mmCIF file of C-alpha atoms in Angstrom:
data_model
loop_
_atom_site.group_PDB
_atom_site.id
_atom_site.type_symbol
_atom_site.label_atom_id
_atom_site.label_comp_id
_atom_site.label_asym_id
_atom_site.label_seq_id
_atom_site.Cartn_x
_atom_site.Cartn_y
_atom_site.Cartn_z
ATOM 1 C CA MET A 1 -61.291 -29.811 52.794
ATOM 2 C CA LYS A 2 -57.813 -29.718 54.282
ATOM 3 C CA THR A 3 -56.943 -29.107 57.878
ATOM 4 C CA LYS A 4 -54.012 -27.083 59.091
ATOM 5 C CA SER A 5 -52.086 -26.774 62.328
ATOM 6 C CA PHE A 6 -51.930 -23.492 64.192
ATOM 7 C CA LEU A 7 -49.860 -22.056 67.005
ATOM 8 C CA GLU A 8 -51.201 -22.432 70.525
ATOM 9 C CA LEU A 9 -50.062 -20.348 73.474
ATOM 10 C CA ALA A 10 -47.857 -23.191 74.732
ATOM 11 C CA ASP A 11 -46.093 -23.234 71.340
ATOM 12 C CA VAL A 12 -45.591 -19.489 71.405
ATOM 13 C CA LYS A 13 -44.139 -19.644 74.916
ATOM 14 C CA ALA A 14 -41.761 -22.460 73.899
ATOM 15 C CA ILE A 15 -40.559 -20.493 70.872
ATOM 16 C CA ALA A 16 -40.076 -17.347 72.950
ATOM 17 C CA ALA A 17 -38.167 -19.176 75.695
ATOM 18 C CA ALA A 18 -35.806 -20.875 73.227
ATOM 19 C CA ALA A 19 -35.224 -17.654 71.295
ATOM 20 C CA GLU A 20 -34.544 -15.779 74.528
ATOM 21 C CA ALA A 21 -32.110 -18.488 75.647
ATOM 22 C CA GLU A 22 -30.209 -18.220 72.342
ATOM 23 C CA ALA A 23 -30.014 -14.445 72.644
ATOM 24 C CA LEU A 24 -28.883 -14.529 76.268
ATOM 25 C CA LYS A 25 -26.294 -17.240 75.541
ATOM 26 C CA ASN A 26 -24.710 -14.845 73.053
ATOM 27 C CA ASN A 27 -25.252 -11.679 75.133
ATOM 28 C CA TRP A 28 -27.504 -10.215 72.441
ATOM 29 C CA ALA A 29 -30.061 -7.580 73.417
ATOM 30 C CA VAL A 30 -32.927 -8.237 70.997
ATOM 31 C CA THR A 31 -36.657 -7.988 70.595
ATOM 32 C CA ILE A 32 -38.494 -11.203 69.726
ATOM 33 C CA ALA A 33 -41.840 -11.119 67.929
ATOM 34 C CA ILE A 34 -44.030 -14.101 67.088
ATOM 35 C CA ALA A 35 -46.915 -13.829 64.630
ATOM 36 C CA ASP A 36 -49.647 -16.159 63.423
ATOM 37 C CA ASP A 37 -49.964 -17.258 59.789
ATOM 38 C CA ALA A 38 -51.694 -13.981 58.855
ATOM 39 C CA GLY A 39 -48.926 -11.894 60.408
ATOM 40 C CA HIS A 40 -50.913 -10.885 63.491
ATOM 41 C CA LEU A 41 -48.751 -10.382 66.554
ATOM 42 C CA LEU A 42 -49.038 -13.104 69.202
ATOM 43 C CA TRP A 43 -45.962 -12.279 71.307
ATOM 44 C CA LEU A 44 -43.554 -9.394 71.750
ATOM 45 C CA GLN A 45 -40.595 -9.547 74.110
ATOM 46 C CA ARG A 46 -37.936 -6.848 74.354
ATOM 47 C CA LEU A 47 -34.901 -8.031 76.277
ATOM 48 C CA ASP A 48 -33.044 -5.674 78.574
ATOM 49 C CA GLY A 49 -30.824 -3.334 76.612
ATOM 50 C CA ALA A 50 -32.595 -3.816 73.267
ATOM 51 C CA ALA A 51 -33.094 -0.615 71.320
ATOM 52 C CA ALA A 52 -36.605 0.823 71.356
ATOM 53 C CA LEU A 53 -36.722 0.740 67.554
ATOM 54 C CA SER A 54 -36.280 -3.039 67.614
ATOM 55 C CA SER A 55 -39.784 -3.342 69.097
ATOM 56 C CA HIS A 56 -41.111 -2.021 65.785
ATOM 57 C CA ILE A 57 -38.721 -3.869 63.480
ATOM 58 C CA ALA A 58 -39.121 -7.378 64.953
ATOM 59 C CA PRO A 59 -42.926 -7.533 64.476
ATOM 60 C CA ALA A 60 -42.531 -6.160 60.951
ATOM 61 C CA LYS A 61 -40.056 -8.931 60.121
ATOM 62 C CA ALA A 62 -42.411 -11.570 61.564
ATOM 63 C CA HIS A 63 -45.352 -10.129 59.611
ATOM 64 C CA THR A 64 -43.365 -10.160 56.369
ATOM 65 C CA ALA A 65 -42.172 -13.748 56.862
ATOM 66 C CA ALA A 66 -45.679 -14.974 57.702
ATOM 67 C CA MET A 67 -47.460 -13.167 54.870
ATOM 68 C CA GLY A 68 -44.756 -13.886 52.300
ATOM 69 C CA ARG A 69 -44.317 -17.478 53.460
ATOM 70 C CA ARG A 70 -40.549 -17.129 53.209
ATOM 71 C CA GLU A 71 -37.678 -15.672 55.174
ATOM 72 C CA SER A 72 -37.644 -11.891 55.124
ATOM 73 C CA LYS A 73 -34.050 -12.059 53.886
ATOM 74 C CA GLY A 74 -35.395 -13.046 50.480
ATOM 75 C CA TYR A 75 -36.985 -9.633 50.118
ATOM 76 C CA GLU A 76 -33.849 -7.893 51.321
ATOM 77 C CA ASP A 77 -31.910 -9.781 48.635
ATOM 78 C CA ILE A 78 -34.415 -8.754 45.945
ATOM 79 C CA ILE A 79 -34.061 -5.091 46.889
ATOM 80 C CA ASN A 80 -30.270 -5.248 47.251
ATOM 81 C CA GLY A 81 -30.160 -6.970 43.864
ATOM 82 C CA GLY A 82 -31.484 -3.796 42.295
ATOM 83 C CA ARG A 83 -35.244 -4.293 42.226
ATOM 84 C CA THR A 84 -35.929 -1.235 44.367
ATOM 85 C CA ALA A 85 -39.488 -1.035 43.025
ATOM 86 C CA PHE A 86 -40.223 -3.887 45.444
ATOM 87 C CA LEU A 87 -40.178 -1.256 48.202
ATOM 88 C CA THR A 88 -43.612 -0.146 46.944
ATOM 89 C CA VAL A 89 -45.318 -3.468 47.749
ATOM 90 C CA PRO A 90 -48.349 -2.607 49.907
ATOM 91 C CA ALA A 91 -48.563 -3.690 53.552
ATOM 92 C CA VAL A 92 -45.065 -5.187 53.640
ATOM 93 C CA GLN A 93 -42.463 -3.816 56.008
ATOM 94 C CA GLY A 94 -39.470 -5.348 57.704
ATOM 95 C CA MET A 95 -37.825 -6.532 54.520
ATOM 96 C CA LEU A 96 -34.609 -7.286 56.379
ATOM 97 C CA GLU A 97 -33.082 -10.589 57.427
ATOM 98 C CA GLY A 98 -34.394 -11.833 60.756
ATOM 99 C CA GLY A 99 -37.951 -12.896 59.920
ATOM 100 C CA VAL A 100 -38.389 -16.677 59.651
ATOM 101 C CA PRO A 101 -41.605 -18.554 58.853
ATOM 102 C CA ILE A 102 -42.750 -21.480 60.985
ATOM 103 C CA VAL A 103 -43.619 -24.364 58.658
ATOM 104 C CA LYS A 104 -45.476 -27.537 59.635
ATOM 105 C CA ASP A 105 -46.601 -30.146 57.105
ATOM 106 C CA GLY A 106 -45.837 -27.745 54.263
ATOM 107 C CA HIS A 107 -48.008 -24.962 55.688
ATOM 108 C CA VAL A 108 -46.827 -21.699 57.209
ATOM 109 C CA ILE A 109 -48.436 -21.515 60.632
ATOM 110 C CA GLY A 110 -46.666 -18.387 61.844
ATOM 111 C CA ALA A 111 -43.336 -16.613 61.933
ATOM 112 C CA VAL A 112 -40.689 -15.265 64.267
ATOM 113 C CA GLY A 113 -39.071 -11.876 63.799
ATOM 114 C CA VAL A 114 -36.016 -10.750 65.738
ATOM 115 C CA SER A 115 -34.249 -7.399 65.762
ATOM 116 C CA GLY A 116 -31.378 -5.937 67.710
ATOM 117 C CA VAL A 117 -28.101 -7.409 66.477
ATOM 118 C CA LYS A 118 -26.609 -8.224 63.060
ATOM 119 C CA SER A 119 -29.279 -9.510 60.694
ATOM 120 C CA ASN A 120 -27.803 -13.001 60.445
ATOM 121 C CA GLU A 121 -27.707 -13.136 64.261
ATOM 122 C CA ASP A 122 -31.352 -12.026 64.397
ATOM 123 C CA ALA A 123 -32.179 -14.951 62.089
ATOM 124 C CA GLN A 124 -30.119 -17.290 64.286
ATOM 125 C CA VAL A 125 -32.228 -16.339 67.312
ATOM 126 C CA ALA A 126 -35.477 -16.775 65.356
ATOM 127 C CA LYS A 127 -34.446 -20.208 64.085
ATOM 128 C CA ALA A 128 -33.412 -21.313 67.584
ATOM 129 C CA GLY A 129 -36.852 -20.388 68.783
ATOM 130 C CA ILE A 130 -38.595 -22.294 66.011
ATOM 131 C CA ALA A 131 -36.382 -25.339 66.638
ATOM 132 C CA ALA A 132 -37.999 -25.678 70.067
ATOM 133 C CA LEU A 133 -41.136 -26.955 68.318
ATOM 134 C CA GLY A 134 -39.238 -29.922 66.854
ATOM 135 C CA LEU A 135 -40.901 -29.587 63.460
#
């Protein structure tokens, strides 16, 4: 039997603090969501000025990245490439750039989803948060 790492509260707080710092450094009003490996929400933080809708989009991006075990941008690319039937996949939302899986020892242990600015900037904030773990 294999063992696998998982996110602890201290990890989640470190990710959130680093993601918030990246957003504030760039004056970006975003919502930051952190999910476990099954896509269940562990953390939701809406910075001042972030649109209310971003509090729904960020968790969806995190869920998609965790469950799909890849960046949510991959799904956006599939759809934009013409495979619109992918929109019918059950239980998958947030198929927009900005959801990034957290990978340790080859296993996805969670994901970060960010919403509120340009999609590539959302991903930048998510990756800054994940970098705080030093994986």
